[in-house]
Coordinates of C-alpha atoms and ligand atoms in Angstrom, one line a residue:
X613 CA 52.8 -68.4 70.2
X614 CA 54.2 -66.8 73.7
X615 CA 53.0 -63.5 74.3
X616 CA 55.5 -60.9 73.3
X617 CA 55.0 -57.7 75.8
X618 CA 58.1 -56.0 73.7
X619 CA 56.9 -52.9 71.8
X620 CA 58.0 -53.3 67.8
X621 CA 56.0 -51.4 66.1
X622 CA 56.7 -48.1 64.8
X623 CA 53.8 -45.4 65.4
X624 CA 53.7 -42.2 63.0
X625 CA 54.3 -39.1 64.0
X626 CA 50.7 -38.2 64.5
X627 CA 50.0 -41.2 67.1
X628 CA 52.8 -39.0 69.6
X629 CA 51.4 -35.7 68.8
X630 CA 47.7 -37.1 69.7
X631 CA 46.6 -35.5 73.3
X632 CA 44.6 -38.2 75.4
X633 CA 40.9 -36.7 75.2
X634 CA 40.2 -35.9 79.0
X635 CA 37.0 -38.2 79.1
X636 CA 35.0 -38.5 82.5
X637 CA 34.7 -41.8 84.5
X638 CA 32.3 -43.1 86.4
X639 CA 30.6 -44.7 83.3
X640 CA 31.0 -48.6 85.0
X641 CA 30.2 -47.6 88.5
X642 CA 27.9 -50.1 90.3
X643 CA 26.4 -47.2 92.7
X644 CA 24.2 -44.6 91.7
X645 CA 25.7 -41.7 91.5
X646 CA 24.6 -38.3 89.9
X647 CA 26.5 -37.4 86.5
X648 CA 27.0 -34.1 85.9
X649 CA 30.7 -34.6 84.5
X650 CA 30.0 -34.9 80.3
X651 CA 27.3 -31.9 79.5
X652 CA 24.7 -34.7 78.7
X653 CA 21.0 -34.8 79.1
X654 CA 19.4 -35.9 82.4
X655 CA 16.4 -37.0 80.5
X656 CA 15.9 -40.2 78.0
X657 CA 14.7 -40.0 74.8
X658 CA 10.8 -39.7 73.9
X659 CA 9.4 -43.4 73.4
X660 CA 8.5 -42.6 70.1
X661 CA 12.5 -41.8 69.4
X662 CA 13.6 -45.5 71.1
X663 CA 10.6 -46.9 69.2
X664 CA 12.5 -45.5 65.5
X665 CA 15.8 -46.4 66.9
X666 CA 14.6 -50.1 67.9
X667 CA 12.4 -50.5 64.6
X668 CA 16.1 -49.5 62.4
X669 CA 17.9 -52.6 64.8
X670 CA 15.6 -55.0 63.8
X671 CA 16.8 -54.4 60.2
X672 CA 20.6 -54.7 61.0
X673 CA 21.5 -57.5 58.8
X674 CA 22.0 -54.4 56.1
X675 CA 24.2 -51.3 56.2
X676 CA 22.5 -48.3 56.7
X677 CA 21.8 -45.7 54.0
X678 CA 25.3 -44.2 53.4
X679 CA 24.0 -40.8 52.2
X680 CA 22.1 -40.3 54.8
X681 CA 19.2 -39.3 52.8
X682 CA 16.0 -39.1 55.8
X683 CA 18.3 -37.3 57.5
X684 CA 19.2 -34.7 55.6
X685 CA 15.9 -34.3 54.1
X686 CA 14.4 -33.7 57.9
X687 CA 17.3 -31.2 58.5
X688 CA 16.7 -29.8 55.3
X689 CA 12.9 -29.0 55.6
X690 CA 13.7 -27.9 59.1
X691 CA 16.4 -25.6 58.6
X692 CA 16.1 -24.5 54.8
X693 CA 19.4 -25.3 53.9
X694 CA 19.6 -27.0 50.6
X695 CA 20.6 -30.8 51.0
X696 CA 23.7 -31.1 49.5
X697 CA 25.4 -28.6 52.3
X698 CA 24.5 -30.7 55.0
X699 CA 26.9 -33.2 56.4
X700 CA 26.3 -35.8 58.8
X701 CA 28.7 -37.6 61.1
X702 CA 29.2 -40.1 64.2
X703 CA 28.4 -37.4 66.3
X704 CA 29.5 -33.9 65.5
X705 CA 33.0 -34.5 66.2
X706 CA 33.3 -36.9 63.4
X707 CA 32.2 -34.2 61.6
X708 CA 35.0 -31.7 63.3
X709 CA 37.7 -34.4 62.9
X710 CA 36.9 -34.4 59.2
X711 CA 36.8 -31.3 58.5
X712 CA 40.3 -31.2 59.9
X713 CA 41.2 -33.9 58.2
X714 CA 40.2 -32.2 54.8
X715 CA 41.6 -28.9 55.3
X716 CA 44.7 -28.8 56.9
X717 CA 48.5 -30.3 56.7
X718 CA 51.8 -29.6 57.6
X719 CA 52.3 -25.8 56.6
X720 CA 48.8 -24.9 57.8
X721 CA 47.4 -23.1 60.7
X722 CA 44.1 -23.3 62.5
X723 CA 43.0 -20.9 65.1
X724 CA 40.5 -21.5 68.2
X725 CA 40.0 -20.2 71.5
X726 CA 41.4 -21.5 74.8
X727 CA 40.1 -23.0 77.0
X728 CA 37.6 -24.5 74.4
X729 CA 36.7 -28.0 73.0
X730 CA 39.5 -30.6 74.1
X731 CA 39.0 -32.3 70.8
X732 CA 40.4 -29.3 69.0
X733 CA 43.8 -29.9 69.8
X734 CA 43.4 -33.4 68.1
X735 CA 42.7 -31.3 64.7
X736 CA 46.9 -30.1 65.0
X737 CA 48.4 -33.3 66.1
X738 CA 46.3 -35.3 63.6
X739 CA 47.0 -33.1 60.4
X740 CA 50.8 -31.6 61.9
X741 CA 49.0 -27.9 61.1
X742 CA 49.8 -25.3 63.8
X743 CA 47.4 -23.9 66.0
X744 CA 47.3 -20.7 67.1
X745 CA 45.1 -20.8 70.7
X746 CA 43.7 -17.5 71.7
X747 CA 43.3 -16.9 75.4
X748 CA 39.1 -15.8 76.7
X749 CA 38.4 -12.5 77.7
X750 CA 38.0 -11.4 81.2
X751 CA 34.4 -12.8 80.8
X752 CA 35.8 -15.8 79.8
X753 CA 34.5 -15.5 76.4
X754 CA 35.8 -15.6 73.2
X755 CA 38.1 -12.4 71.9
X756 CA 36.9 -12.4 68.3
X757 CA 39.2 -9.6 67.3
X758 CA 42.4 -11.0 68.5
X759 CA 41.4 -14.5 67.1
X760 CA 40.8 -12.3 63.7
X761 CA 44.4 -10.7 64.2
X762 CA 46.2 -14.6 64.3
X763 CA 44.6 -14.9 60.8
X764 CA 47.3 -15.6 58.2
X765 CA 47.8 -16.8 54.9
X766 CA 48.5 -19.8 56.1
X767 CA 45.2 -20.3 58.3
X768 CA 43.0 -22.6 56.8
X769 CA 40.7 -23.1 59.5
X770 CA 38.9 -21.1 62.8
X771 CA 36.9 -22.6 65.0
X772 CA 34.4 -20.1 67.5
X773 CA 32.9 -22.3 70.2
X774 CA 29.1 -20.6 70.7
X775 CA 28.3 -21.5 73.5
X776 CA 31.9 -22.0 74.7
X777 CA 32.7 -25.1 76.1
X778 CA 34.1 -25.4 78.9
X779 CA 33.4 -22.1 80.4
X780 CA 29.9 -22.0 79.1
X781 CA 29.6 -18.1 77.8
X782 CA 28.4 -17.1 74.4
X783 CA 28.9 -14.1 72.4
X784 CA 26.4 -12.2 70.6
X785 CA 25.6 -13.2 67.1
X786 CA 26.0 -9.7 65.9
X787 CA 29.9 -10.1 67.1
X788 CA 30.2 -13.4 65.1
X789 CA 28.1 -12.2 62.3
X790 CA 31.1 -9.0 62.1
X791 CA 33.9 -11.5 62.7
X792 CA 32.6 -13.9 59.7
X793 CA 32.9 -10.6 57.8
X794 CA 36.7 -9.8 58.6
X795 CA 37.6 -13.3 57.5
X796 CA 38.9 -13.9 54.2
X797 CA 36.8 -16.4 52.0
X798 CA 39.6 -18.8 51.5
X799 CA 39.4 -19.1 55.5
X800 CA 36.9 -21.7 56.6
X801 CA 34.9 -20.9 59.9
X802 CA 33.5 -23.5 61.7
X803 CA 31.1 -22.4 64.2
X804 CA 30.7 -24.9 67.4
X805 CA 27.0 -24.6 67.9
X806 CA 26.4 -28.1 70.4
X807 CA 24.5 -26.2 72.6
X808 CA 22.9 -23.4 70.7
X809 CA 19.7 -24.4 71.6
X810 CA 20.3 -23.5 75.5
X811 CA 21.2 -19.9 74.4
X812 CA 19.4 -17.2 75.2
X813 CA 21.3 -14.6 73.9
X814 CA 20.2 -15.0 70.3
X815 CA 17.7 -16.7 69.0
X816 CA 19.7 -20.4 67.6
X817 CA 18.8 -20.5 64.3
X818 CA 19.3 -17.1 63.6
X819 CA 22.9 -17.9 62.3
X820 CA 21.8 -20.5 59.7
X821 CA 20.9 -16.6 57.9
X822 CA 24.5 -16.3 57.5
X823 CA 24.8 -19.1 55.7
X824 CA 23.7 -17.7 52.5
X825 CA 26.3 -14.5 52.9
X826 CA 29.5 -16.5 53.3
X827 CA 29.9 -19.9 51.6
X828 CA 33.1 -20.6 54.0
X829 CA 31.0 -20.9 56.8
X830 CA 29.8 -24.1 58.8
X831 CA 27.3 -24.7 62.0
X832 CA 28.4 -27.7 63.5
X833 CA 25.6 -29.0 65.8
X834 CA 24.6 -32.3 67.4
X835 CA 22.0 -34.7 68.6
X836 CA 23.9 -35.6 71.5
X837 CA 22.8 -32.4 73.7
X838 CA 19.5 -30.9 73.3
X839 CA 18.4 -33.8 72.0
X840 CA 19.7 -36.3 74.9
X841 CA 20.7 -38.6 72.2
X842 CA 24.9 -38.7 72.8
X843 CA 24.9 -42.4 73.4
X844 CA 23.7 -43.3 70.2
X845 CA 26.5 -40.7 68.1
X846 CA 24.9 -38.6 65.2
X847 CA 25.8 -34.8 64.5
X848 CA 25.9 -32.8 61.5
X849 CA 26.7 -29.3 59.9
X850 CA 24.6 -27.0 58.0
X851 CA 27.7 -26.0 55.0
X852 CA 27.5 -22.6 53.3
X853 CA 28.9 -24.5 49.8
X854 CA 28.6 -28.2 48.8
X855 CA 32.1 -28.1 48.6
X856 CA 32.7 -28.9 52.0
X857 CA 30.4 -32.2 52.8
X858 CA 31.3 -33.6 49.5
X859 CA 35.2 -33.2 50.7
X860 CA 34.5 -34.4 54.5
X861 CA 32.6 -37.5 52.8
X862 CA 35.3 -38.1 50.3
X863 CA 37.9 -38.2 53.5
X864 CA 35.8 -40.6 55.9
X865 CA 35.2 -44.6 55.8
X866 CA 31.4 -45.2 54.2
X867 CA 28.9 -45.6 56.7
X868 CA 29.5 -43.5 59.5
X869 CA 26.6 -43.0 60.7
X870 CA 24.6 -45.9 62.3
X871 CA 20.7 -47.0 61.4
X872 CA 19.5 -46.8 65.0
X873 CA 21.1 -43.3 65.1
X874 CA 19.8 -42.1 62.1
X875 CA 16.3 -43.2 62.4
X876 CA 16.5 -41.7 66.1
X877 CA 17.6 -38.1 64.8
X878 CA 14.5 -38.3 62.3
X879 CA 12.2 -38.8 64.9
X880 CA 13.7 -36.5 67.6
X881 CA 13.0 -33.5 65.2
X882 CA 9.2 -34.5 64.7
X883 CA 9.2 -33.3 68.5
X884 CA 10.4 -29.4 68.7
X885 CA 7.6 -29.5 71.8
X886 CA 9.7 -31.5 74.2
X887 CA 13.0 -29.7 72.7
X888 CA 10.7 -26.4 74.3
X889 CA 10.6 -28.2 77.3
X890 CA 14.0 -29.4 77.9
X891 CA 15.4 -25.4 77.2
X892 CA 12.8 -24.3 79.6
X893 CA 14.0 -26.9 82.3
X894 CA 17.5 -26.0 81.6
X895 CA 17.0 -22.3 82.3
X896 CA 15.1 -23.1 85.4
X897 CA 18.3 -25.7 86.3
X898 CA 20.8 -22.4 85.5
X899 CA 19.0 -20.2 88.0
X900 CA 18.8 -23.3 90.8
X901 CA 22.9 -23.3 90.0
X902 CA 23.1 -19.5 90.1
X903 CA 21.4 -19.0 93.4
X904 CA 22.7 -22.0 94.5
X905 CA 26.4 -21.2 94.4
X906 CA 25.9 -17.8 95.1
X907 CA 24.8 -18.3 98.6
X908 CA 28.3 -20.6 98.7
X909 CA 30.0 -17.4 97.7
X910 CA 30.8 -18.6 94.1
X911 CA 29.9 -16.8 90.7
X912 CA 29.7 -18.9 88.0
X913 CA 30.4 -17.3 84.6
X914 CA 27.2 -16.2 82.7
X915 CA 26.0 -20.0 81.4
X916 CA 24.8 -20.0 77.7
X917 CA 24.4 -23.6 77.9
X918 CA 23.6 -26.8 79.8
X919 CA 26.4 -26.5 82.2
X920 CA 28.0 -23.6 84.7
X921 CA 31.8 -23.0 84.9
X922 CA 33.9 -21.1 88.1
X923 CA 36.3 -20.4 90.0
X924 CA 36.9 -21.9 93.4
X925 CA 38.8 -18.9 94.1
X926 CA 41.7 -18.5 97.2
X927 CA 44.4 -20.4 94.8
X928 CA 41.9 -24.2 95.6
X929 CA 43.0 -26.8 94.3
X930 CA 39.9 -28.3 92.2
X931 CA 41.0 -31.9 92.6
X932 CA 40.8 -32.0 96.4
X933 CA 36.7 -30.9 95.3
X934 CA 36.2 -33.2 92.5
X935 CA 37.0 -36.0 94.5
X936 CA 35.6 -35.0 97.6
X937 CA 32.4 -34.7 95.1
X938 CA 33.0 -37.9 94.0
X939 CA 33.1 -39.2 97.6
X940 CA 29.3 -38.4 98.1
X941 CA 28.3 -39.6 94.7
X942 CA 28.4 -36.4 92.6
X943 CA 30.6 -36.4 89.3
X944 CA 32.0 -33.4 88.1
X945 CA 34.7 -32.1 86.0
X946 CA 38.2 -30.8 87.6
X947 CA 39.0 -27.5 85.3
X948 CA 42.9 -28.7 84.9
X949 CA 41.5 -30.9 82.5
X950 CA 39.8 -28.3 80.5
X951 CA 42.5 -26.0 80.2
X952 CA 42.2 -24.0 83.9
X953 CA 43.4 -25.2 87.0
X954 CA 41.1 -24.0 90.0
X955 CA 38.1 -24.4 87.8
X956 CA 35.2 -26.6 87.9
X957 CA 32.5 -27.4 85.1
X958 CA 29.2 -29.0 86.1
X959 CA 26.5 -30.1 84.2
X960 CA 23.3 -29.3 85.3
X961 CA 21.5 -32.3 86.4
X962 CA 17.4 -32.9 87.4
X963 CA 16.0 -30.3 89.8
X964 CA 17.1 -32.9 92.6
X965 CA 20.4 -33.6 91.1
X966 CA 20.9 -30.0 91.3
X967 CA 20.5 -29.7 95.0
X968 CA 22.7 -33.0 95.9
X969 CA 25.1 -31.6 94.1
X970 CA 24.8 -28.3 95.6
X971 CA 24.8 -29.9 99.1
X972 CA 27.9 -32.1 98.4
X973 CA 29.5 -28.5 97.3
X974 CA 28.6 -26.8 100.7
X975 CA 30.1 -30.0 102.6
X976 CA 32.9 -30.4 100.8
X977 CA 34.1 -26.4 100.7
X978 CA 33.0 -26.3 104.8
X979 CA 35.6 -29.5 105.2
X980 CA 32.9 -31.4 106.8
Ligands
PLP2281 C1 31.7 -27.8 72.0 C2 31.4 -29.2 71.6 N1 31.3 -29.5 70.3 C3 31.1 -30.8 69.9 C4 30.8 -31.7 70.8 C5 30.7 -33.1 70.3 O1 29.6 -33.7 70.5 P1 29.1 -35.0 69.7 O2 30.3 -35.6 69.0 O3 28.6 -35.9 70.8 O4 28.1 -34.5 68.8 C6 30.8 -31.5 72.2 C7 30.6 -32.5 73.2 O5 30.8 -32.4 74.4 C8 31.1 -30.1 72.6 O6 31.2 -29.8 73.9

């Protein structure tokens, strides 16, 4: 049959809403090049973790176990939360995305932050809910009391982004803790933790406590950060009911999360050690960064997580940078993107990453 290049078919409503997620490039370059665009981890996984990943291929010819069960048994002794609220996904924004999916609908509202996640706006134009976006705070972190005054009785869903992606602040658990308070019970709260472990505000699991106060509640966190494990897709949330993994389970197709993925998660936990050591290089990396930009007359906002966020300042256009950046083989991410024009969001890299990054920055800013 001759090919046919005239559009027929009909798309739903939901397929126009749909923002394009603002993904980074680079990933088919031939060159190296340092990658500091995606908040990922510089360093592979521990052998042992490609060894359980690689022994789960080898049986392949057979789905993998639906519920999950290793799993959530691992996160389960790990994190005392009873099995049955723990919900597992294709990375935690399968999770997020189902969570939408099972909570809102035309007539709905959904309030978050902005500039936070850029999947969250998929949650509106997927469901046709509103959303209510709440502008940062001077410090570019989240204003929990004017997020609490958009509450309705029509909200269905609040998302808090702690550590904030993109602009990498946090606020204090006591803040969320009073904010999780204010919120009626019919409201859920989702609580973005993907990089709670590089916070040093709080101590990371000290929110999983709150858990048994409010069963609305739910800490969605991922293997893709901490764990350098992104590539591979597994997440999951720690529920305060059962209620809400048995209705994100009912919504998705079976088998969303992979074998090689969820053998890989088992084994990562066995190693909290090298989890120790990946904070501890992070908060050396956030320092390097800090100093770094400093003496380049920049002040990056005060990082929570595995990345810094700024301003170029004197009205600069960030895209001129990025690709300048680009130019000398440095990847980062242009702030219009992520909600602020002017803006820049890097990940930090290795120790030398850091510093060609850091040099590219001073050559491209002096117009060299
Ligand atoms: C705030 C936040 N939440 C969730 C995710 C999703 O991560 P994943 O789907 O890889 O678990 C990301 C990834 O960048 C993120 O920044």
């Amino acid at each position: 049959m001759p090919h046919n290049s005239a559009m027929t078919l009909e798309f739903n409503e939901a397929v126009k809403r749909m923002p394009a997620y603002p993904a980074a490039g680079g990933y088919a370059l031939a060159e190296p090049v340092v990658l500091l665009a995606s908040n990922e981890s510089p360093y592979p996984p521990l052998p042992e973790v490609v060894a359980a990943a690689s022994a789960a291929i080898e049986g392949a010819n057979r789905y993998p176990d639906p519920t999950n069960a290793r799993l959530r048994e691992a996160l389960s002794d790990r994190y005392g939360v009873p099995i049955e609220q723990i919900a597992i996904g294709n990375g935690s924004c399968d999770v997020l995305l189902a969570v939408g999916a099972a909570l809102l609908e035309p007539g709905a509202e959904l309030v978050y932050a902005w500039p936070s996640f850029s999947v969250y706006p998929q949650l509106e134009a997927a469901s046709g809910a509103r959303a209510i976006r709440v502008a940062l705070d001077a410090q570019e972190r989240h204003d929990l009391d004017a997020m609490a005054a958009e509450i309705t009785v029509a909200t269905r869903l609040v998302i808090v982004c702690n550590p904030n992606n993109p602009t990498s602040t946090a606020v204090e658990l006591e803040r969320i803790a009073r904010f999780v308070e204010a919120v009626p019970s019919h409201v859920c709260v989702l609580l973005d933790e993907a990089y709670c472990e590089f916070n040093v505000l709080d101590d990371p699991d000290a929110s999983i406590a709150l858990l048994d106060r409010h069963p609305n509640l739910v800490l969605l966190r991922t293997f893709s950060k901490i764990y350098g494990l992104c590539g591979l897709r597994v997440g999951y949330a720690l529920c305060g009911s059962r209620e809400l993994p048995d209705a994100v389970n009912q919504i998705r197709q079976p088998f969303f999360c992979n074998a090689a993925a969820q053998a890989a998660a088992v084994e990562a936990l066995r190693h909290q050690d090298e989890v120790a050591r990946r904070v501890e290089r992070v908060a050396i990396a956030r320092v390097q960064l800090q100093d770094g930009l400093r003496a380049l007359g920049i002040e990056p906002a005060d990082s929570q997580a595995n990345f810094c966020w700024f301003d170029l300042g004197d009205g600069r256009d960030e895209t001129d940078v990025v690709s300048g950046l680009a130019n000398r083989g440095v990847l980062v991410r242009a702030g219009a993107a992520l909600g602020k024009p002017g803006a820049l969001r890097v990940t930090y890299g290795t120790p030398p990453e850091n510093d060609r990054f850091l040099e590219a920055l001073g050559e491209v800013l002096a117009g060299a």
